[in-house]
Coordinates of C-alpha atoms in Angstrom, one line a residue:
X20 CA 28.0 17.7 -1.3
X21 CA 29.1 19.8 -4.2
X22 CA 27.9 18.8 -7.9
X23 CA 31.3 18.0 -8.9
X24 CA 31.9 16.3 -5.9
X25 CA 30.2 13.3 -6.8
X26 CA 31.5 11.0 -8.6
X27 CA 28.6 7.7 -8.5
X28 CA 25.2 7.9 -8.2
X29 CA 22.9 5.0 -7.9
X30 CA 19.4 5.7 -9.6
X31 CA 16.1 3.9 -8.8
X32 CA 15.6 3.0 -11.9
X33 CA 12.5 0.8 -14.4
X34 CA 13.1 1.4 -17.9
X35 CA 10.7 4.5 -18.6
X36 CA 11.0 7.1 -20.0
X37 CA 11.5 9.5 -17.4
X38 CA 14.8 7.5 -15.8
X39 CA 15.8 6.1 -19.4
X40 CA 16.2 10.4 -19.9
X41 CA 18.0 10.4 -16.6
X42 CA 20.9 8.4 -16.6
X43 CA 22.7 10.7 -19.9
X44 CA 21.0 13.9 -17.8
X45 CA 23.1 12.6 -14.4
X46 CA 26.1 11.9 -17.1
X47 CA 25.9 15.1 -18.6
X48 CA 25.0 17.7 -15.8
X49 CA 26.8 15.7 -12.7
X50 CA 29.9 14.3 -15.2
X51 CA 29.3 10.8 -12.7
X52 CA 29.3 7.4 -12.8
X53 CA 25.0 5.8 -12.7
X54 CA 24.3 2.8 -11.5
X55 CA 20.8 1.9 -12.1
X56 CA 18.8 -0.2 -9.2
X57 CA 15.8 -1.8 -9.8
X58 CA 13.3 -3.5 -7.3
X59 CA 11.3 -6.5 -8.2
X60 CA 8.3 -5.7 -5.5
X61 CA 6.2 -8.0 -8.0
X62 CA 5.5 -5.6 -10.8
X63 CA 5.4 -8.4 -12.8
X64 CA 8.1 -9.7 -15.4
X65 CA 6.8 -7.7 -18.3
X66 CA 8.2 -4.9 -16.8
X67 CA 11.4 -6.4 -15.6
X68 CA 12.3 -8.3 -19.0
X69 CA 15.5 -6.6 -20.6
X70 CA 15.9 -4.2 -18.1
X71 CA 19.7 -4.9 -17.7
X72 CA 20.5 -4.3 -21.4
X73 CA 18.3 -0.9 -21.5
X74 CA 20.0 0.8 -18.3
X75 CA 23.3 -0.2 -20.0
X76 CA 22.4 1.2 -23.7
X77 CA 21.1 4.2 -21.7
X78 CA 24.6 5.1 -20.4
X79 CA 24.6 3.2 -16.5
X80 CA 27.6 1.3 -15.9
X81 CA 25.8 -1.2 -14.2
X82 CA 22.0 -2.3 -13.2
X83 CA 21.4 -4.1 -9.9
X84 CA 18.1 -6.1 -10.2
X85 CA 16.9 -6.9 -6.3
X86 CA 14.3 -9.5 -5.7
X87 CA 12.3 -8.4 -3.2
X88 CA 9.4 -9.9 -3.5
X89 CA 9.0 -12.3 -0.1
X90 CA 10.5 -9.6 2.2
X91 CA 8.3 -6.9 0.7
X92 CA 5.4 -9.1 1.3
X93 CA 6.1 -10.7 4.5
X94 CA 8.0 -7.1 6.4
X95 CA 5.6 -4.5 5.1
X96 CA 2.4 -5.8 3.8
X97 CA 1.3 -8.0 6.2
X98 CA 2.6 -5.8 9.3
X99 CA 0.4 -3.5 7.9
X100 CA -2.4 -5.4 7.7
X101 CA -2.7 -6.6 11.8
X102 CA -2.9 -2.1 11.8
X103 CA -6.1 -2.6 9.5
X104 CA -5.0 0.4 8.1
X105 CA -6.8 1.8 5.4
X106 CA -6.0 5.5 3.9
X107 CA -9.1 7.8 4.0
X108 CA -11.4 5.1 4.4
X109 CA -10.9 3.2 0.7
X110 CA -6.9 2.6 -0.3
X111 CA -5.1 -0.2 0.6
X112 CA -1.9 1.5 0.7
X113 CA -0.1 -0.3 -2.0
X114 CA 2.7 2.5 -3.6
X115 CA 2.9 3.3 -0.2
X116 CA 3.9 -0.1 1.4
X117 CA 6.1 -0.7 -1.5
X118 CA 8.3 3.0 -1.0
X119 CA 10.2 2.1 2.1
X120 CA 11.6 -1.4 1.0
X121 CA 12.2 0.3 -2.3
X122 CA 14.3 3.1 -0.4
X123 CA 16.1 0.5 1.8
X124 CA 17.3 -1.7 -1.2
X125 CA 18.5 1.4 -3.0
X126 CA 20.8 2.7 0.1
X127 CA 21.9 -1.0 0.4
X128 CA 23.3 -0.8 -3.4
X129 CA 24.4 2.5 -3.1
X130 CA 26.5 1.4 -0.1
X131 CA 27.8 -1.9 -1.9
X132 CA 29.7 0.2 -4.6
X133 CA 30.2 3.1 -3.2
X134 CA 28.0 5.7 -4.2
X135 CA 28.1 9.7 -3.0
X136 CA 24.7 10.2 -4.3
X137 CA 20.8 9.0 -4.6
X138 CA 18.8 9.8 -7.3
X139 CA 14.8 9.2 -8.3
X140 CA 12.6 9.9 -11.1
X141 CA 9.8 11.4 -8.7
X142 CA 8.3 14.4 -10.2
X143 CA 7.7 18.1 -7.7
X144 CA 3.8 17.1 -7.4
X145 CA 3.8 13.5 -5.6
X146 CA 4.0 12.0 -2.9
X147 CA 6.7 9.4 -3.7
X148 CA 9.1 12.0 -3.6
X149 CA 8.6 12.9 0.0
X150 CA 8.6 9.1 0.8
X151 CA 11.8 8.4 -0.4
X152 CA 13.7 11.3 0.8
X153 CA 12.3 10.6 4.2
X154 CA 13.6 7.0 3.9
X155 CA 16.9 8.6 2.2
X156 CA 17.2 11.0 5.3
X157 CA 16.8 8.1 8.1
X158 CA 19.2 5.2 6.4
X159 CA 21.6 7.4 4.6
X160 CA 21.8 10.9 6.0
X161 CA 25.3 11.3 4.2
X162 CA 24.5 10.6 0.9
X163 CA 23.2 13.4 -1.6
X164 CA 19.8 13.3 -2.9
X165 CA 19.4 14.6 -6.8
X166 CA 15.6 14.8 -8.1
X167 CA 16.2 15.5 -11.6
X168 CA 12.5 16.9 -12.0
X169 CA 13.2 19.5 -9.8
X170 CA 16.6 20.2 -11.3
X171 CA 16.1 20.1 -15.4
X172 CA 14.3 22.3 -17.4
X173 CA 12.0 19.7 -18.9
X174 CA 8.7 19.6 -18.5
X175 CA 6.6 17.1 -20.7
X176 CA 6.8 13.9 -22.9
X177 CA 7.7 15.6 -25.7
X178 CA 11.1 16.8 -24.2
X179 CA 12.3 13.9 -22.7
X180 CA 12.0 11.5 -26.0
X181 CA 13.8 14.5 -27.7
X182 CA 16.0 14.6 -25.5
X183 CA 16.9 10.9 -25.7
X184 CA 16.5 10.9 -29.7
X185 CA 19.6 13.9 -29.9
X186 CA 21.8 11.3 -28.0
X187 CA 20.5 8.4 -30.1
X188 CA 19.4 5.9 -27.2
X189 CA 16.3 4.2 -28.3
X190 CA 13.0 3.8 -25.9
X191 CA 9.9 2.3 -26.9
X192 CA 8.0 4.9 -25.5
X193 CA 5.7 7.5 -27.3
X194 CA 4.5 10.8 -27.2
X195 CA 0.9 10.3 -25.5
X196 CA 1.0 8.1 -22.2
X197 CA -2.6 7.9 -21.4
X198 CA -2.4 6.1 -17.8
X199 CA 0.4 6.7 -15.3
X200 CA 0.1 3.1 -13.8
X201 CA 2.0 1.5 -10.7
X202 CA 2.2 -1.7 -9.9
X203 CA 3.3 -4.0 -7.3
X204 CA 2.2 -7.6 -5.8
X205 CA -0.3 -6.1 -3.5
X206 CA -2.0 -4.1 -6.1
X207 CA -1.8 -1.8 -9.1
X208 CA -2.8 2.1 -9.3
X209 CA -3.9 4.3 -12.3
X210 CA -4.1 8.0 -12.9
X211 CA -3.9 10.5 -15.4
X212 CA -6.0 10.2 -19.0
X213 CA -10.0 10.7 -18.4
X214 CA -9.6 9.9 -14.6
X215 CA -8.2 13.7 -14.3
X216 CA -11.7 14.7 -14.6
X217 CA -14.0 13.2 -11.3
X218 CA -16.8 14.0 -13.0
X219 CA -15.9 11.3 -15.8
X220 CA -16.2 7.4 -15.1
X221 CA -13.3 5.0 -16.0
X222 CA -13.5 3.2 -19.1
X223 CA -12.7 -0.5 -19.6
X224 CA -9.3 0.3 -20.7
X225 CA -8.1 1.5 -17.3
X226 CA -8.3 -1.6 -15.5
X227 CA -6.0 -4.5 -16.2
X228 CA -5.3 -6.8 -13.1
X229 CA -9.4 -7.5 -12.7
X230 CA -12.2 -8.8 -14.3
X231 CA -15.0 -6.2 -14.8
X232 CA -17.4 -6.8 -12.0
X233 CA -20.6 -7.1 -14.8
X234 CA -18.6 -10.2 -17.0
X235 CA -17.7 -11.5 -13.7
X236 CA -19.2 -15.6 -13.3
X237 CA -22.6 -15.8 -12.3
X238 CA -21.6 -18.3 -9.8
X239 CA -20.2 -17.0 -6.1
X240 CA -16.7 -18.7 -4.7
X241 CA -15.2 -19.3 -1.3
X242 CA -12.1 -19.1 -0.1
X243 CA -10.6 -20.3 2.7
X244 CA -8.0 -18.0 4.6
X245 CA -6.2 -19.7 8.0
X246 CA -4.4 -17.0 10.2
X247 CA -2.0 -17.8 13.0
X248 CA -1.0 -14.7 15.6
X249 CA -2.4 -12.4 13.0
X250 CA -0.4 -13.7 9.7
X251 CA -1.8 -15.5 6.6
X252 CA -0.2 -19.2 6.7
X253 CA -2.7 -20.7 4.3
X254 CA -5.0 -20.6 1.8
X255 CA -7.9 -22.7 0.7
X256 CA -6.0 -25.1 3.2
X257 CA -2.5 -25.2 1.6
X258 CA 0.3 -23.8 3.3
X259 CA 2.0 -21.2 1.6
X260 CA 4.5 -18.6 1.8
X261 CA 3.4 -14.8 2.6
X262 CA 4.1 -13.8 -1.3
X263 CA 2.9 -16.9 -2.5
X264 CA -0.4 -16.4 -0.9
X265 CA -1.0 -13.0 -2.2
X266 CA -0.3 -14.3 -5.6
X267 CA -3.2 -17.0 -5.2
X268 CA -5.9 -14.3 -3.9
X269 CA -4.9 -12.6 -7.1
X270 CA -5.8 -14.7 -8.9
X271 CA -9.0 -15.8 -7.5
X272 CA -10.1 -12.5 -6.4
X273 CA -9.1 -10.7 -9.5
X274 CA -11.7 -13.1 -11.9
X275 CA -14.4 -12.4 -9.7
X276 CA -13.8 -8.4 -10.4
X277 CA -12.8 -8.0 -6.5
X278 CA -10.8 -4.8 -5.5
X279 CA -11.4 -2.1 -7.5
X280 CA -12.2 1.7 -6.0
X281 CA -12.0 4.5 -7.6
X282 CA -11.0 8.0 -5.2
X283 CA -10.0 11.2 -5.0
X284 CA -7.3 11.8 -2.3
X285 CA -5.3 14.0 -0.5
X286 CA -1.9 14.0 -1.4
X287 CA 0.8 14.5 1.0
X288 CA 1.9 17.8 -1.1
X289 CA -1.8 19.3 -0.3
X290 CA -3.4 18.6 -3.5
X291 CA -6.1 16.2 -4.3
X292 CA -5.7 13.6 -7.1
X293 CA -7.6 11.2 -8.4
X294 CA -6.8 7.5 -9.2
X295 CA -8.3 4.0 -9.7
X296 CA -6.7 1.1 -7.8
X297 CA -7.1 -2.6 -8.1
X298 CA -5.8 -4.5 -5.0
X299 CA -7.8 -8.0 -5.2
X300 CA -6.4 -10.4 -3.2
X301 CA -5.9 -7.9 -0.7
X302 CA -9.1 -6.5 -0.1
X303 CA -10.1 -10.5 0.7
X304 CA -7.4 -10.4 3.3
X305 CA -8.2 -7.7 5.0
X306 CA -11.9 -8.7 4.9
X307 CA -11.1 -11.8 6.5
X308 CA -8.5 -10.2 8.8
X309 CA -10.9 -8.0 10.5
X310 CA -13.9 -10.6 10.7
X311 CA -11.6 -12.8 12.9
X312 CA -10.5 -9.9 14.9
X313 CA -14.9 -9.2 15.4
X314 CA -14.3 -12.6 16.7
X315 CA -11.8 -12.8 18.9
X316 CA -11.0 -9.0 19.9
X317 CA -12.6 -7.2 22.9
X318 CA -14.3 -3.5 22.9
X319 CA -11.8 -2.0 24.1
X320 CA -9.1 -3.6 22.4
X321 CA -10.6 -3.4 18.6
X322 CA -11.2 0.6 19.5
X323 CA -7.5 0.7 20.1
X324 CA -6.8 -1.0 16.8
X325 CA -8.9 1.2 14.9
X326 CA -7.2 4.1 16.6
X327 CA -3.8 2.5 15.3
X328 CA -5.6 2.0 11.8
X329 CA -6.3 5.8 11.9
X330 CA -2.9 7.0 12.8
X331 CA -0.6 4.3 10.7
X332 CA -2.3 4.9 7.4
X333 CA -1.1 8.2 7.6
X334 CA 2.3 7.4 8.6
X335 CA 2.4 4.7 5.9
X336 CA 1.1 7.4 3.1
X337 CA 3.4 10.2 4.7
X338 CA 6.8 8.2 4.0
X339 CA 7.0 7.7 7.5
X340 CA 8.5 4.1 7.7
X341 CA 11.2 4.5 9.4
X342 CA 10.6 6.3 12.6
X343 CA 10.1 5.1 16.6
X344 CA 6.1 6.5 15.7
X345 CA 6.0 3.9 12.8
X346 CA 7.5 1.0 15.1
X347 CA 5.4 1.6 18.0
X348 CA 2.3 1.5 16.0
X349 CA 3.7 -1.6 14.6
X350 CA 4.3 -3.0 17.5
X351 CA 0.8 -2.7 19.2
X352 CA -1.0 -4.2 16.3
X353 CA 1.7 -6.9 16.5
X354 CA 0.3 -7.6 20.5
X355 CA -3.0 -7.3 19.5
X356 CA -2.8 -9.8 16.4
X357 CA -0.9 -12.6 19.0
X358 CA -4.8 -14.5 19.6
X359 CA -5.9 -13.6 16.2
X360 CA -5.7 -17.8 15.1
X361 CA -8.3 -19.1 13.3
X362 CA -10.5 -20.1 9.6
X363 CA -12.4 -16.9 7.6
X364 CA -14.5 -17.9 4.9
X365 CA -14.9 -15.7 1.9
X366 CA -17.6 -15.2 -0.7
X367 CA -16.4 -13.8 -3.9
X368 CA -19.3 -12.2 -5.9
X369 CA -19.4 -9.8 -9.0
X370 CA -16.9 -7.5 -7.3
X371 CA -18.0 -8.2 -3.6
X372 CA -15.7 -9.5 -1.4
X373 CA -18.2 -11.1 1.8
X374 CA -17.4 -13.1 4.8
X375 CA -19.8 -15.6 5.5
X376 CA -18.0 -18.3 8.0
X377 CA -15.6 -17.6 10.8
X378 CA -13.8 -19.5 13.8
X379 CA -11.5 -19.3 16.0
X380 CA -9.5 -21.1 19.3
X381 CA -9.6 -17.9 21.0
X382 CA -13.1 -16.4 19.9
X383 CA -14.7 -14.5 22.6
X384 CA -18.1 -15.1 20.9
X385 CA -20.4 -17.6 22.8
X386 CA -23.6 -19.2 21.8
X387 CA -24.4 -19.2 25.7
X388 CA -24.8 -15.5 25.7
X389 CA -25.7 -14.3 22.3
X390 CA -29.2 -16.6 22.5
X391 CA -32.3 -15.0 22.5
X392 CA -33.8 -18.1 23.8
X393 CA -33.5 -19.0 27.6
X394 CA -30.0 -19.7 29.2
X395 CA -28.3 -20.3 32.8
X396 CA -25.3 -17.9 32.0
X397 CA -26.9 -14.2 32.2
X398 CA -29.9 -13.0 34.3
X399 CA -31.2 -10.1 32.4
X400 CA -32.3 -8.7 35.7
X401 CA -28.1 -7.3 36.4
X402 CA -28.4 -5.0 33.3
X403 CA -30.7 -2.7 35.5
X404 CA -28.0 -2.2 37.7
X405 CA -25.5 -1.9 35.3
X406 CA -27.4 0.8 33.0
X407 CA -27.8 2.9 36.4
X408 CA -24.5 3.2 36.9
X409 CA -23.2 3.1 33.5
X410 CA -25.4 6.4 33.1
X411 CA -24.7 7.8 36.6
X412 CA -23.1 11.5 34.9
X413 CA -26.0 11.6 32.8
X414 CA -28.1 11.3 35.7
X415 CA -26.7 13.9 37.9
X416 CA -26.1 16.9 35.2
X417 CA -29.7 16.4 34.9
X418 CA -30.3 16.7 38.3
X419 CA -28.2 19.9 39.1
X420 CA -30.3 21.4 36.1
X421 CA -33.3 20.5 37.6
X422 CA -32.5 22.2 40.7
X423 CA -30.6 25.3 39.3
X424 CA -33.9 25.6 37.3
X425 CA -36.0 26.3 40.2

């Protein structure tokens, strides 16, 4: 669609500077209606609070404010958690989890009044950007996408709260923004300030969901997480709801200093970054997730599940939600968590997150077995047999090099 073809435009929008400058931009350059959209993933309400008033000041015609908070929890993270996906070995995945329901809510609005057009704040460098435009392409293939980074001519702080000060809209942010920061229930990122340099370690001030692991009590505590078919129903033996839950872990986890890493990734775009992440109450549920699967999961099905750990963190950091790839991942993990019922004990320690007790209905674990001491269930005597055969290739290479050695 032509520029001045469009007439509404709904930006995801959450009071910064970057999309406080780009509702009079849209206004300006596209001569539109904005509707501003914002998701409440759990952020927090510090981030929410007058939200409404500051997209209108800034020139939108209207802000939608979508609670999203049970869905995103209940439809993204903990799907992704019976994948036991974990991006390059450390992160949890939390901006990208949070991306597609983001995307979805957007087209939904965008739908409601009307819109021609989608708009983000996503600068030319991230991966966000490719995430929801790959969400925008698959739910709303008619709609135009405008990134204003890649558009304007603006290119630092500096610009934007000039830009915003010739037009007189107030914004309460500065010049210097030392951390980018993202947050959501499941966790909260940080990049930029010293962290651009890997050779420098974070200070105190870039953490601020956790307790430093060194002030953390000197006392360990367990928690209690109850699973049925692979979901979280309770913790500490109270039943909750999925966003509920994660809100409790937080708060235990996050006193004990739990969930903190600190990597340097591959972005999507094909440059590294580096960035700190606190995800507390997460990293305890994916600790206890994959103890009961040890438990109750054979061999051959947990290799499987890693294989679908491998290949859905990299759809879910790709922006690739909404594809048949993303539900048939989804869907093994969802046969393989069906027997995963049962009680994980956790022990919370100075930033460790351990699991020290497990059960389950459907454990394949058996005392009868495992023993070292005498038993009536397993005559060591078979393994002879089964070792022969289990090494039968092995056997016969050796013995065609034996004789094409002579």
């Amino acid at each position: 669609m032509k520029k001045d073809q469009i007439k509404k435009v709904v930006l995801a929008y959450s009071g910064g500077l970057d999309t406080s400058a780009i509702i009079p931009w849209l206004k300006e350059n596209y001569h539109c209606e904005v509707v501003a959209f914002a998701a409440d993933v759990g952020q927090g309400d510090e981030e929410l609070e007058g939200l409404h008033e500051k997209a209108i000041k800034s020139g939108a015609s209207e802000c939608y404010i979508v609670d999203l908070k049970e869905e995103f929890v209940s439809d993204y993270i903990f799907p992704t958690i019976t994948t036991g996906a974990v991006y390059e070995g450390q992160y949890l995945l939390g901006t990208s989890m949070a991306r597609p329901i983001i995307a979805k809510a957007q087209v939904e609005v965008a739908r409601k009044v009307g819109a021609d057009a989608l708009c983000h704040g996503c600068t030319g460098k991230g991966n966000d950007q490719v995430r929801f435009e790959g969400a925008f392409s698959a739910l709303a293939p008619d709609l135009t996408v405008i990134a204003p980074w890649r558009e304007w001519d603006m290119v630092s702080r500096e610009d934007l709260l000039n830009y915003l000060a010739e037009r007189n809209i107030e914004t309460t942010a500065s010049a210097t923004k030392i951390y980018s920061r993202d947050a959501n229930a499941w966790h909260i990122s940080h990049e930029g300030g010293e962290l651009e340099d890997p050779w420098c370690e974070p200070t105190k001030q870039v953490w601020t969901m956790t307790v430093d692991p060194e002030d953390a009590p000197n006392e360990a505590e367990r928690v209690t997480l109850s699973f049925e078919k692979g979901r979280l129903v309770k913790v500490n033996d109270v039943g909750m709801s999925p966003y509920e839950s994660l809100v409790e872990l937080n708060k235990i986890a996050s006193a004990h200093g739990v969930g903190r890493i600190d990597i340097v990734e591959n972005r999507l775009v094909g440059m590294k970054s580096r960035g700190c992440y606190e995800t507390p109450g997460g990293t305890v549920i994916m600790a206890a997730y994959k103890a009961l699967e040890s438990l109750v999961l054979d061999k051959n099905a947990l290799k499987y599940r890693e294989q679908i750990a491998l290949e859905f963190s990299h759809v879910m950091y790709d922006g690739r939600w909404f594809t048949p790839l993303n539900d048939a991942l989804l869907a093994g993990a969802a046969s393989l968590a069906e027997p995963l019922t049962g009680d994980i004990v956790v022990k919370l320690y100075k930033g460790q997150a351990t699991v020290v007790q497990r059960r389950s209905p459907s454990s394949l674990y058996s005392e009868d077995f495992a023993t070292f001491g005498a038993d009536d269930v397993y005559d060591q005597s078979h393994a002879e047999g089964f070792i022969r055969l289990y090494s039968l290739s092995s056997r016969i290479k050796a013995m065609k090099n034996a004789d094409e050695a002579k």
